Coordinates of C-alpha atoms in Angstrom, one line a residue:
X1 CA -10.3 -11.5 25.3
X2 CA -6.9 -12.7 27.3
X3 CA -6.8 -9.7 29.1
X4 CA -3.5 -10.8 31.3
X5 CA -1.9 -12.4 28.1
X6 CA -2.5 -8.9 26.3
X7 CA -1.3 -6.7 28.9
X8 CA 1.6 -9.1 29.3
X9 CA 2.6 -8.7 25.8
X10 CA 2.1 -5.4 25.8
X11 CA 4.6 -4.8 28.7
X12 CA 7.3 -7.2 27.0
X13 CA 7.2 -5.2 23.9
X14 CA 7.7 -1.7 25.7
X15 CA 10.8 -3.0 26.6
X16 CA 12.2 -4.1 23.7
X17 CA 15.5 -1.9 22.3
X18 CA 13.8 1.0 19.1
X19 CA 10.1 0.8 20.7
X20 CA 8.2 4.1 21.4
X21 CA 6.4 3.0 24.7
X22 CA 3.8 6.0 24.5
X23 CA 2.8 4.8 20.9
X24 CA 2.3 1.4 22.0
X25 CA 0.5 2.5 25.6
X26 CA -1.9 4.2 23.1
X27 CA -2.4 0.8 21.3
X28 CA -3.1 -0.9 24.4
X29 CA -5.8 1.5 25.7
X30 CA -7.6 1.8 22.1
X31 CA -8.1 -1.8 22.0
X32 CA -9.3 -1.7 25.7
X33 CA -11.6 0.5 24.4
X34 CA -12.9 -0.6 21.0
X35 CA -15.1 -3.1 20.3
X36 CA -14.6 -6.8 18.3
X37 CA -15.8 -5.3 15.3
X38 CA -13.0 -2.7 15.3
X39 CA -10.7 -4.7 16.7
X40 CA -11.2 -8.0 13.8
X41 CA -9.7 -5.9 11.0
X42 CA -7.7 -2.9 12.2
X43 CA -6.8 -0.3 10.2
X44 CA -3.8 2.3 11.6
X45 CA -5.6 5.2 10.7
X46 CA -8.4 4.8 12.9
X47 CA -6.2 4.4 15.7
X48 CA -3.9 7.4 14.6
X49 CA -7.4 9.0 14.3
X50 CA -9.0 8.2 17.6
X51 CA -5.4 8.9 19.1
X52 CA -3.7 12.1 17.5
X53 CA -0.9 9.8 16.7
X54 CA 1.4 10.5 13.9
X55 CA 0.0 7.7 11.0
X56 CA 4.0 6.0 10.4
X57 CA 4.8 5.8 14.4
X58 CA 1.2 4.1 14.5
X59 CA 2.1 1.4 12.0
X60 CA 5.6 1.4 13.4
X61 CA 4.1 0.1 16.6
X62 CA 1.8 -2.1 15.2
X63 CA 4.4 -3.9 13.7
X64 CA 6.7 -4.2 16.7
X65 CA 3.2 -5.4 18.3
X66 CA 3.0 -8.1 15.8
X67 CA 6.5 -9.0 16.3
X68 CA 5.9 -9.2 20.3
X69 CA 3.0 -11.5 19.8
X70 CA 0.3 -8.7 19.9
X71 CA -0.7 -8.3 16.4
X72 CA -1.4 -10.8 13.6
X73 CA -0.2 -9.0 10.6
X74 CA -3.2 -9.3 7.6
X75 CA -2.9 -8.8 3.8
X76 CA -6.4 -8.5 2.6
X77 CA -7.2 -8.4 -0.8
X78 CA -9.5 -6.7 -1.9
X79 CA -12.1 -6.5 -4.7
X80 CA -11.7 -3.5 -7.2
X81 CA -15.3 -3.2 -7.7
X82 CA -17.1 -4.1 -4.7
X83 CA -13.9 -3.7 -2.2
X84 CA -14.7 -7.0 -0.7
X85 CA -11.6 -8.8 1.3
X86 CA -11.4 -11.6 -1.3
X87 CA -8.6 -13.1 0.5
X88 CA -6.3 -12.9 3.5
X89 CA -2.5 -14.0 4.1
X90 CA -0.7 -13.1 7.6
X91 CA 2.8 -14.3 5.8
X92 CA 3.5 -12.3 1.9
X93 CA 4.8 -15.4 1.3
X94 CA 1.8 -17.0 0.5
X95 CA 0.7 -13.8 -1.9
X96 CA -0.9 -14.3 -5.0
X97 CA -1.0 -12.1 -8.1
X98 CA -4.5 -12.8 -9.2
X99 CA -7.6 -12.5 -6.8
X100 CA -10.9 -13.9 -7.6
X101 CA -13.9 -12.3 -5.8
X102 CA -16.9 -14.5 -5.1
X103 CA -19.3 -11.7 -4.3
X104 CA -18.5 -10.2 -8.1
X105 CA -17.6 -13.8 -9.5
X106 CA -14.2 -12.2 -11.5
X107 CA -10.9 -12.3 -11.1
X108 CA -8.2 -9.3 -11.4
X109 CA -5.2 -8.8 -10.4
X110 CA -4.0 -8.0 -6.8
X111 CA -2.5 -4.1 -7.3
X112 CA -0.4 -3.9 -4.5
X113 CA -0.2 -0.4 -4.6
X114 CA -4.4 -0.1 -4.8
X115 CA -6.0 -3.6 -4.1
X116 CA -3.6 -5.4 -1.4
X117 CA -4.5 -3.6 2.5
X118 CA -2.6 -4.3 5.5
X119 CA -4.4 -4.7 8.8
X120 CA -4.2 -6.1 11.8
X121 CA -5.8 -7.9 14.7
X122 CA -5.4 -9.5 17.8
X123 CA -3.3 -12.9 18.6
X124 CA -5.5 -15.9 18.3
X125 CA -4.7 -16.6 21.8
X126 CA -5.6 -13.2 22.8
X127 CA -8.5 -13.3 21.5
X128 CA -10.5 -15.6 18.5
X129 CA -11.7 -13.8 15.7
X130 CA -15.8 -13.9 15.7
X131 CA -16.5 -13.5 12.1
X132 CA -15.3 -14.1 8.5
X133 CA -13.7 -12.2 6.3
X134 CA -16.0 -8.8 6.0
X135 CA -16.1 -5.3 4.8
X136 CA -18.7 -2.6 4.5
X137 CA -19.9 -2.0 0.9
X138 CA -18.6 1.6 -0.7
X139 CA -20.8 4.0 -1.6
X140 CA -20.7 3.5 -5.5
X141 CA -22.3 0.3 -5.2
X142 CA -25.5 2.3 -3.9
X143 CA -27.1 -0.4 -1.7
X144 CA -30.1 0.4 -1.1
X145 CA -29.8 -1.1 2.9
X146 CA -27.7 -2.6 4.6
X147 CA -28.3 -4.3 7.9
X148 CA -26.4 -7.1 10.2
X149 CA -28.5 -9.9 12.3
X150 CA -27.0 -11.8 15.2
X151 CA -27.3 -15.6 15.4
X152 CA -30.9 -16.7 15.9
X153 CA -32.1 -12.9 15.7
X154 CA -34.0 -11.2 12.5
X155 CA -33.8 -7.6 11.3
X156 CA -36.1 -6.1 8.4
X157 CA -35.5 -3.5 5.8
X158 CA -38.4 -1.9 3.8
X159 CA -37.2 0.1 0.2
X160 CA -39.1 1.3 -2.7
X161 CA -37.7 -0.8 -5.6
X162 CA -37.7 0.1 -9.4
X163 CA -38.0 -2.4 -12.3
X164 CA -34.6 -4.0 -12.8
X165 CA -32.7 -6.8 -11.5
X166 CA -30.4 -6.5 -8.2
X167 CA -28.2 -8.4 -5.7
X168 CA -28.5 -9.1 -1.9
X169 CA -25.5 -10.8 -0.5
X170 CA -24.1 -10.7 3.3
X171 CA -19.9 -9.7 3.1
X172 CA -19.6 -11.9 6.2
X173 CA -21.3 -15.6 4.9
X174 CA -20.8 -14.8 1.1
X175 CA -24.3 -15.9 0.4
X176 CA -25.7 -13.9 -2.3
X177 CA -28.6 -14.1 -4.6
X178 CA -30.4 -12.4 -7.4
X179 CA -33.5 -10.1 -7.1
X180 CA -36.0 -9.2 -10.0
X181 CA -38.1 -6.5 -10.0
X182 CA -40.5 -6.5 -13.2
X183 CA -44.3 -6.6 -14.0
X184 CA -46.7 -3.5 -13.0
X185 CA -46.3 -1.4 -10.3
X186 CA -47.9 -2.3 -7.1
X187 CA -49.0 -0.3 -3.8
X188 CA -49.4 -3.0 -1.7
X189 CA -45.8 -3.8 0.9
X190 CA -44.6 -6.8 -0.2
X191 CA -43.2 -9.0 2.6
X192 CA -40.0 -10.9 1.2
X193 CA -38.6 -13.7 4.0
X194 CA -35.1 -14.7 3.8
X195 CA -33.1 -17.1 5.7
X196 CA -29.1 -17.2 6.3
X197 CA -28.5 -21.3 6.3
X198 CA -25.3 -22.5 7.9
X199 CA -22.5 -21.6 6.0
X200 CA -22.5 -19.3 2.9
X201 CA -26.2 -19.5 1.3
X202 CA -29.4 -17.9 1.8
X203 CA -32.5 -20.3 1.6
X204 CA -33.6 -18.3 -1.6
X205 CA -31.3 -18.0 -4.3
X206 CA -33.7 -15.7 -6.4
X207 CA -36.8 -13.6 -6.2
X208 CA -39.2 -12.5 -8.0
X209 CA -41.3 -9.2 -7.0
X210 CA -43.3 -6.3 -9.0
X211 CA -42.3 -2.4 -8.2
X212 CA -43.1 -0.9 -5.4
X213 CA -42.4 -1.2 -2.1
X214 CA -40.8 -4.3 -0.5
X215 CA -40.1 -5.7 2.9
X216 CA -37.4 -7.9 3.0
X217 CA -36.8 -9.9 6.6
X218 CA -33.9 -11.8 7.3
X219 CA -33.7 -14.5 9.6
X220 CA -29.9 -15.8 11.0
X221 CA -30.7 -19.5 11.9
X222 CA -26.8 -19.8 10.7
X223 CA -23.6 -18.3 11.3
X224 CA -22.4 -16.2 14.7
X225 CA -23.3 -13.2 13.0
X226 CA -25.1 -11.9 9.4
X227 CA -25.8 -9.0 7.5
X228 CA -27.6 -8.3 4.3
X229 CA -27.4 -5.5 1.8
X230 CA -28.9 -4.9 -1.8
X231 CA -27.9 -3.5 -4.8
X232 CA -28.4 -3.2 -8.5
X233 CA -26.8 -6.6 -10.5
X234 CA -24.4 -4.3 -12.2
X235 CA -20.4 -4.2 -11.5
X236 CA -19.6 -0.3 -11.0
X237 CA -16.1 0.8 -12.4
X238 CA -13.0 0.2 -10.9
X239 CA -12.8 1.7 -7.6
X240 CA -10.4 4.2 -6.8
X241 CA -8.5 4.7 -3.2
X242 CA -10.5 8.5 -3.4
X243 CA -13.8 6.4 -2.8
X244 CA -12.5 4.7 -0.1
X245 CA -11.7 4.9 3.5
X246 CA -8.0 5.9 4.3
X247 CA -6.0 2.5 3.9
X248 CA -2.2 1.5 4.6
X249 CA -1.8 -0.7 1.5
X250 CA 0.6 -3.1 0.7
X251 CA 3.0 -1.0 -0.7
X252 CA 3.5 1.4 1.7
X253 CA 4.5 -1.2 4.2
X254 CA 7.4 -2.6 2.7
X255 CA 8.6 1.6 2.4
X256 CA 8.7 1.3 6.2
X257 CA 12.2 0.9 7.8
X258 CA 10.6 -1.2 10.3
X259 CA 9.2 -3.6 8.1
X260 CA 12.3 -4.2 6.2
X261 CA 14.0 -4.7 9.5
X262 CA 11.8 -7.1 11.3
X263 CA 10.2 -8.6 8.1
X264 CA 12.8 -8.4 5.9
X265 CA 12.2 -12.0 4.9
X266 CA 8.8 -12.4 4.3
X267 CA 9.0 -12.1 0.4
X268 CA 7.3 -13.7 -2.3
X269 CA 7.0 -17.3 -3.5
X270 CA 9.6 -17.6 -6.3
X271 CA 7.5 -17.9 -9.3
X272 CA 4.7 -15.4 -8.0
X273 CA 4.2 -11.9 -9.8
X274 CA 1.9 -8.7 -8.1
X275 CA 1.1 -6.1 -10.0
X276 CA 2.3 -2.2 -8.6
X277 CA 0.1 0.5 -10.9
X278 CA 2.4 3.1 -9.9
X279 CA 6.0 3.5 -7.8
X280 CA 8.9 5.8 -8.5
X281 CA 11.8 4.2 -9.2
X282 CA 15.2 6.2 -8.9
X283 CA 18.7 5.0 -9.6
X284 CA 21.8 6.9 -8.5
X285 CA 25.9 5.7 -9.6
X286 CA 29.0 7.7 -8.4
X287 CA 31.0 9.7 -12.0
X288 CA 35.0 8.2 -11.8
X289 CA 34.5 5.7 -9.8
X290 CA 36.8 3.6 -11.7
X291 CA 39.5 6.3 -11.7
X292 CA 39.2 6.8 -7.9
X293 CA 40.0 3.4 -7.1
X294 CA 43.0 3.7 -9.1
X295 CA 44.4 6.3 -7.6
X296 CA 43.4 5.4 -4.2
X297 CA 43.8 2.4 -3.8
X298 CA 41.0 0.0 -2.8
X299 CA 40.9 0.1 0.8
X300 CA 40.4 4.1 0.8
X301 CA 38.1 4.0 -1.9
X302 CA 36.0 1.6 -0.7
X303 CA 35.5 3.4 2.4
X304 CA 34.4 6.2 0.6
X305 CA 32.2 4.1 -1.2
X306 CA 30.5 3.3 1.9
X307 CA 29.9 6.4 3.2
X308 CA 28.0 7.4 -0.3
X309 CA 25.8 4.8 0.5
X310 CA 25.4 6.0 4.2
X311 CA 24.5 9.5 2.7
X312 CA 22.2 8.1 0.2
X313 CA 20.4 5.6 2.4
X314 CA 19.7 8.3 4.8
X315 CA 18.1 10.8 2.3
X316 CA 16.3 8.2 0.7
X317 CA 14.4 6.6 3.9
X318 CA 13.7 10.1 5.3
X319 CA 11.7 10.8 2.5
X320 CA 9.7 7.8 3.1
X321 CA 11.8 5.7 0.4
X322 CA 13.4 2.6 0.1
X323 CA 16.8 0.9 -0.9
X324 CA 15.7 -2.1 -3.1
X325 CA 19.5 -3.0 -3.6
X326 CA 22.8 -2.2 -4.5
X327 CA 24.8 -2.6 -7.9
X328 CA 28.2 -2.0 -7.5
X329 CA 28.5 1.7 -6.7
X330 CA 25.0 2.2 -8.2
X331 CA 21.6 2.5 -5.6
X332 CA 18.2 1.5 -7.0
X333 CA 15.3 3.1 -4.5
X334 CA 11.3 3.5 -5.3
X335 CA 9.5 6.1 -3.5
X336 CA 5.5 6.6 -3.2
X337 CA 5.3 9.4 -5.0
X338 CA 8.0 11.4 -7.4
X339 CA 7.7 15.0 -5.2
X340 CA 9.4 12.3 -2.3
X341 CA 12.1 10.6 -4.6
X342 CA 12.9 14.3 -5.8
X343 CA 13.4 15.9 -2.4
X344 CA 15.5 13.1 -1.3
X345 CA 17.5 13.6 -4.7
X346 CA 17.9 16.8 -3.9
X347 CA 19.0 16.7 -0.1
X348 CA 21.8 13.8 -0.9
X349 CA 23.2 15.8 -3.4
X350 CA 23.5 19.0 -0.8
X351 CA 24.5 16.0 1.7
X352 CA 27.4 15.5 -1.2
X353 CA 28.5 18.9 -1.4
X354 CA 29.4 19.3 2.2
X355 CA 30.9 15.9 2.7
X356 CA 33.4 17.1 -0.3
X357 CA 34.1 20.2 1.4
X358 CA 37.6 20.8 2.2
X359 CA 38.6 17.2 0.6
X360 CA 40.8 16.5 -2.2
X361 CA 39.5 16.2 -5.9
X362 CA 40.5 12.4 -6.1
X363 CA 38.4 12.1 -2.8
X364 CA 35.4 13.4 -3.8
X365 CA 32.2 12.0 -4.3
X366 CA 30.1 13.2 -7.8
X367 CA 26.5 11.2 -7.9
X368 CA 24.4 11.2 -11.0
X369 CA 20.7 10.4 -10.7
X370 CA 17.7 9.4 -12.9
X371 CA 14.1 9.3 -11.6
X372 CA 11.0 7.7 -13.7
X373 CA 7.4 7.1 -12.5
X374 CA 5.4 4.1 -14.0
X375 CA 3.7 0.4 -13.3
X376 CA 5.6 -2.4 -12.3
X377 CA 5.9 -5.7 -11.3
X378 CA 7.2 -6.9 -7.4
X379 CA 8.7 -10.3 -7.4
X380 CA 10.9 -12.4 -5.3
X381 CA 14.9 -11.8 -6.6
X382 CA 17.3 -13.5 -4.8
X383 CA 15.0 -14.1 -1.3
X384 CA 14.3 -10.6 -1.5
X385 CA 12.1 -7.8 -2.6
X386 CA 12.6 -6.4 -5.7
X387 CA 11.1 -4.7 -9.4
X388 CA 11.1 -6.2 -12.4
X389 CA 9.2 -4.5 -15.5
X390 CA 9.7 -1.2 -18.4
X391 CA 9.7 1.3 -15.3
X392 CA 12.6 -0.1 -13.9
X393 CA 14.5 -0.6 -17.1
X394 CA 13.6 3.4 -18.3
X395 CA 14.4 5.1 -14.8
X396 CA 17.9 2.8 -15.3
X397 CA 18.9 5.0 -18.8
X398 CA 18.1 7.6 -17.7
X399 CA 20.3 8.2 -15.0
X400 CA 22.9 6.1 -17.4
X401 CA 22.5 9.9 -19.6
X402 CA 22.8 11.8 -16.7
X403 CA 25.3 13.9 -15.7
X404 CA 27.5 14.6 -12.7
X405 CA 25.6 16.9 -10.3
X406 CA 22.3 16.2 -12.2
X407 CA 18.7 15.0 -12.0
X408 CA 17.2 13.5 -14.6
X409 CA 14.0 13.0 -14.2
X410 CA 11.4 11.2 -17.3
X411 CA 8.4 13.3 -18.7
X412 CA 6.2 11.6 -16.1
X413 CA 7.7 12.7 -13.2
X414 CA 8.7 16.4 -14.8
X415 CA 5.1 17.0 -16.2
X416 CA 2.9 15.8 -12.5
X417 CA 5.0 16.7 -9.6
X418 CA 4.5 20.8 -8.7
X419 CA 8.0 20.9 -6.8
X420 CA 9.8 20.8 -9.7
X421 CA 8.1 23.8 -11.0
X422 CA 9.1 25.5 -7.7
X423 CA 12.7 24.3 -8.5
X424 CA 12.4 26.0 -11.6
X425 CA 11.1 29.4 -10.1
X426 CA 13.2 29.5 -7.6
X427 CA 16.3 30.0 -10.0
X428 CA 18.3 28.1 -8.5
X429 CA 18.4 25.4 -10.3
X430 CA 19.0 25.0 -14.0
X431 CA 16.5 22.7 -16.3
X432 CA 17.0 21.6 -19.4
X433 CA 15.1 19.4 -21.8
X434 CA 16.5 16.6 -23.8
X435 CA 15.4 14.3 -26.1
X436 CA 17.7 11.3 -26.2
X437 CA 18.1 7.9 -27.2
X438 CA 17.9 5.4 -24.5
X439 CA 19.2 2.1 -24.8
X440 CA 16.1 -0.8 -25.3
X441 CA 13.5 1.8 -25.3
X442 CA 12.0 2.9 -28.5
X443 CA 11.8 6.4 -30.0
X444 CA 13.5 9.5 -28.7
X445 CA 12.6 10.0 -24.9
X446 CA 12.8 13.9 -23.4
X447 CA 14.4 13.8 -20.4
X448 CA 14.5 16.6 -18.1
X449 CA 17.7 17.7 -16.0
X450 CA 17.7 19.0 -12.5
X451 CA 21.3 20.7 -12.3
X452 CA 23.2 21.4 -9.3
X453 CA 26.2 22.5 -9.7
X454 CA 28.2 23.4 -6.4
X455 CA 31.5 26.2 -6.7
X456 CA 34.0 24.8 -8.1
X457 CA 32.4 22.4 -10.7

């Protein structure tokens, strides 16, 4: 490592206007003190971990680090069934919707919600990465070992092995191959020798062995470093982020302030498509907006206008949300999760009620809002960010049937999120069901209304 070129950097980038120099001191001494294994694919919640560091300041001051020449800024893909990192971009740009794993030989598509991780790692100039792409295997593939070997170095396993066929691959060289097990049982050890070639193959491809126990050396006359680990030939299910390790994924990134201000143009290539398995899309729009121009002219009005936004902007990113765009007087946000999305529904519209305090009727702002939970798809809209997809479309009629002082929220978001049954308790708010037509979407759709309704109204 570059020691003086880190600590350089490091210093630079504590200066810099926004930058929380005790989050990135923290940075500096828990790469001083990690190792290159932990320091090739760094995840944020090790660090906020090791360091009793709040996990968004963390990634906040990872990102400033890869903006001060610190950090390269990695999105890994990852396999959903053996959580391999398929593939690695440092710009989003170059982003694919369809990821193809060599380990599992499939393709599938690159959730960014799910299956797209960001990490980070030191500069190249800092310091050169040592190995290849890598990741441990998860526990639901059920490896029976797992070991690593240094160049010119062997290691040895020994297992008891049933009848059945299995795989032994290294995540680092992607050399794989196929073991069978099959024949009578036999209580003799029996001694297995593999080798790890230059580049990504093992000098045996397959082998043949009876039950019983089996000794399985591998030699590394090949890369810098190589590992080997064995498991039955069969794909488990889908992973799910509950059986992995804490991970920032791709889509809470771009929910960050910070990214959107320092990386607000890495976006997609125009024609690319990535899947999101779930987001919560809100839309807001101001009731008599029309009517307050006329009667206030469009100067005034359009100062009001802006201040809407300030109020909505604010109670949508401190609830961890974030503005895709604006339509006219009309917001369109996604959230993480729908309890976020409602709170920060719920703290504009209190936000509302006191900047209309004391105003005139003709100067006051009314907000309707519609919230709906679903799949969608990111793309690239006019060099930016943005959804495109049935989700989008659905959370857009509903807040076109909603009413002033109201939050409509879809049957997905009503029937998962527990806050809305403390709404309910609470009494203080009133919730009604609808079922209602909404434009494009077919059948009747039950909405469900949030209503706050301040004195006065």
């Amino acid at each position: 490592m570059n020691y003086q070129l880190f600590q350089s950097r490091i210093e630079q980038v504590k200066q810099q206007p926004g930058v929380n120099a005790t989050v990135i001191d923290s940075l500096y001494k828990w790469i001083l003190k990690s190792d290159a294994g932990q320091r090739h694919r760094i995840n944020p919640h090790q660090i906020a971990r090791d360091c009793f560091m709040d996990l968004s300041l963390t990634v906040t001051g990872c990102l400033q680090a890869v903006k001060g020449g610190i950090f390269d800024l990695n999105w890994d893909v990852r396999c959903p069934h053996c959580d391999m990192v398929c593939d690695e971009h440092h710009d989003l740009s170059q982003a694919s919707g369809l990821g193809k794993c060599p380990m599992c030989e499939i393709e599938f598509e690159s959730d960014f919600a799910q299956r797209v991780e960001v990490t980070f790692s030191l500069a190249a100039d800092i310091e050169k990465p040592i190995t290849n792409a890598s990741c441990a295997p998860p526990s639901a593939l059920k490896a029976k070992f797992e070991m690593a070997v240094p160049s010119g170095e062997s290691n040895y396993a020994i297992d008891y092995l049933n009848p059945g066929k299995y795989r032994y691959c290294c995540a680092i060289t992607l050399a794989k191959g196929i073991m069978v097990v099959e024949g009578e049982p036999t209580d003799k050890i029996q001694e297995v020798q593999l080798t790890q070639l230059p580049g990504s193959e093992f000098d045996k491809k397959q082998i043949t062995c009876a039950p019983g126990k089996i000794k399985i050396e591998l030699t590394n006359s090949g890369d810098s470093l190589a590992g080997l680990y064995l498991h039955e030939d069969e794909l488990p299910n889908q992973l799910t982020p509950e059986q992995l390790p804490p991970r920032v994924s791709g889509l809470q990134i771009i929910h960050l302030p910070v990214y959107k201000r320092l990386f607000g143009d890495q976006v997609l290539s125009q024609r690319e498509r990535i899947k999101i398995s779930s987001v919560t899309v809100m839309f807001t729009d101001i009731t008599g907006s029309t009517s307050m121009y006329e009667k206030l002219g469009d100067a005034k009005a359009y100062n009001i206008v802006r201040d809407h936004f300030e109020i909505l902007f604010g109670a949508i990113e401190q609830q961890g949300g974030t503005v895709l765009k604006t339509i006219g007087d009309a917001v369109m946000a996604s959230f993480i999760s729908s309890e976020a999305a409602i709170k920060a529904a719920i703290n504009a519209l209190v936000d509302f009620r006191d900047y209309n305090q004391n105003r005139p009727e003709e100067e006051q702002v009314k907000i309707k809002i519609g919230i709906h939970r679903g799949s969608t798809v990111l793309v690239n809209l006019n060099n930016r960010l943005d959804y495109f997809g049935s989700t989008v479309n659905k959370a857009a009629r509903i807040q076109g049937v909603s009413q002033s002082w109201e939050i409509s929220l879809s049957e997905e978001v009503y029937h998962a999120e527990m806050l809305v049954t403390a709404l309910k308790s609470s009494g203080q708010w009133e919730v009604t069901k609808h079922e209602v037509d909404l434009k494009g979407i077919e059948g009747k759709q039950e909405v469900y209304s949030l209503g706050f309704y301040p004195r006065g109204y």
